Amino acid sequence: MSYYWKEVADLGNRVEVSSKNLAEYLRINPEPWRVADLERFAALHVELLDAQIAYVSFQHTKLA
């Protein structure tokens, strides 16, 4: 597998894992603003956003 496709797969995997982690947290805490662990929600949300940004940024740099 070429470097490009390996990187796409790794970044896609990172997005998938981050998304599942946040979804699991929201399943357990459907109203995260009401629980004491709002920092955990924020950290999971940032993790997902970072993964998505990394994926999109990589795609755009290779397509340009």
Tab-separated table of C-alpha atoms in Angstrom:
chain	number	residue	atom	x	y	z
A	1	MET	CA	0.000	0.000	0.000
A	2	SER	CA	1.376	3.391	-0.877
A	3	TYR	CA	2.203	5.965	1.767
A	4	TYR	CA	-0.778	8.078	0.685
A	5	TRP	CA	-3.365	5.341	1.177
A	6	LYS	CA	-1.790	4.165	4.423
A	7	GLU	CA	-1.985	7.722	5.766
A	8	VAL	CA	-5.608	8.074	4.604
A	9	ALA	CA	-6.481	4.784	6.326
A	10	ASP	CA	-4.704	5.791	9.550
A	11	LEU	CA	-6.372	9.208	9.665
A	12	GLY	CA	-9.766	7.708	8.814
A	13	ASN	CA	-9.291	5.192	11.598
A	14	ARG	CA	-8.452	8.004	14.021
A	15	VAL	CA	-11.671	9.819	13.098
A	16	GLU	CA	-13.683	6.617	13.513
A	17	VAL	CA	-12.235	5.830	16.952
A	18	SER	CA	-12.696	9.409	18.170
A	19	SER	CA	-16.271	9.423	16.915
A	20	LYS	CA	-17.047	6.146	18.680
A	21	ASN	CA	-15.512	7.432	21.929
A	22	LEU	CA	-17.659	10.565	21.839
A	23	ALA	CA	-20.779	8.592	20.867
A	24	GLU	CA	-20.223	6.201	23.786
A	25	TYR	CA	-19.810	9.114	26.189
A	26	LEU	CA	-23.023	10.692	24.895
A	27	ARG	CA	-24.834	7.362	25.196
A	28	ILE	CA	-23.879	7.229	28.877
A	29	ASN	CA	-24.372	10.985	29.445
A	30	PRO	CA	-27.035	12.182	26.990
A	31	GLU	CA	-26.954	15.694	28.481
A	32	PRO	CA	-23.244	16.325	29.078
A	33	TRP	CA	-23.784	19.926	30.164
A	34	ARG	CA	-25.592	18.615	33.246
A	35	VAL	CA	-22.907	16.215	34.453
A	36	ALA	CA	-19.911	17.108	36.548
A	37	ASP	CA	-17.448	15.748	33.985
A	38	LEU	CA	-17.954	18.418	31.349
A	39	GLU	CA	-14.172	18.500	30.857
A	40	ARG	CA	-14.265	14.886	29.622
A	41	PHE	CA	-16.926	15.785	27.060
A	42	ALA	CA	-14.875	18.758	25.894
A	43	ALA	CA	-11.728	16.631	25.605
A	44	LEU	CA	-13.530	13.983	23.544
A	45	HIS	CA	-15.056	16.633	21.310
A	46	VAL	CA	-11.668	18.286	20.728
A	47	GLU	CA	-10.130	14.871	19.993
A	48	LEU	CA	-12.750	14.250	17.305
A	49	LEU	CA	-12.349	17.716	15.793
A	50	ASP	CA	-8.555	17.348	15.728
A	51	ALA	CA	-8.866	13.990	13.966
A	52	GLN	CA	-11.284	15.409	11.403
A	53	ILE	CA	-9.068	18.430	10.750
A	54	ALA	CA	-5.992	16.220	10.315
A	55	TYR	CA	-7.866	14.012	7.837
A	56	VAL	CA	-9.209	16.912	5.779
A	57	SER	CA	-5.902	18.799	5.876
A	58	PHE	CA	-4.016	15.769	4.607
A	59	GLN	CA	-6.532	15.237	1.820
A	60	HIS	CA	-6.324	18.863	0.694
A	61	THR	CA	-2.526	18.991	0.720
A	62	LYS	CA	-2.328	15.895	-1.460
A	63	LEU	CA	-5.038	17.032	-3.867
A	64	ALA	CA	-3.581	20.500	-4.395
